[in-house]
Amino acid sequence: YQGAAIRVQTQYPFNTTVEIIGTLQSSAAPLTINLRIPSWVKKGAISLNGAPPLPVRAGEMHTVNLTRSGLRVVLFFDDSLR
C-alpha cells in the first residue's frame, strides 16, 4: 500500500507478544488491517494505541484502522498450545 509503513516486532516463540506499528504519509488514505487470532490461542488479548488489553477469542478476526495519527497494536498470546 503506497504511503503506509507497517513494522512488526516480536520474539515469538520466546516472547508471547506481537507489536504492530503503522504510520501513514500525509497524502495516503486510511488503511484497514485485518488481524486473525490463531486458532491455538487459549487466552489472548489485543491493545490498540496504548489502551488496556481486551480479551480475544481464537480464530476471530479483528479489524483495525491505520490513520494519519498512526497505529500501535499489541497482541498478547498465551504460551501453551491446544
PDB file of C-alpha atoms in Angstrom, residues 6 20 22 31-35 62-66 71:
ATOM      1  CA  ILE A   6       3.996  -1.236   8.897  1.00  0.00           C
ATOM      2  CA  ILE A  20       2.490  -3.833  15.098  1.00  0.00           C
ATOM      3  CA  GLY A  22       1.754   1.604  11.487  1.00  0.00           C
ATOM      4  CA  LEU A  31      -5.913   1.756   5.622  1.00  0.00           C
ATOM      5  CA  THR A  32      -7.950  -1.105   7.124  1.00  0.00           C
ATOM      6  CA  ILE A  33      -5.955  -4.030   8.510  1.00  0.00           C
ATOM      7  CA  ASN A  34      -7.479  -7.417   9.392  1.00  0.00           C
ATOM      8  CA  LEU A  35      -5.736  -9.442  12.092  1.00  0.00           C
ATOM      9  CA  HIS A  62     -10.068  -8.114  14.354  1.00  0.00           C
ATOM     10  CA  THR A  63     -10.228  -5.082  12.111  1.00  0.00           C
ATOM     11  CA  VAL A  64      -8.092  -2.058  12.934  1.00  0.00           C
ATOM     12  CA  ASN A  65      -7.768   1.208  11.061  1.00  0.00           C
ATOM     13  CA  LEU A  66      -4.488   2.906  10.260  1.00  0.00           C
ATOM     14  CA  LEU A  71      -1.466   2.905  14.964  1.00  0.00           C
TER      15      LEU A  71
END
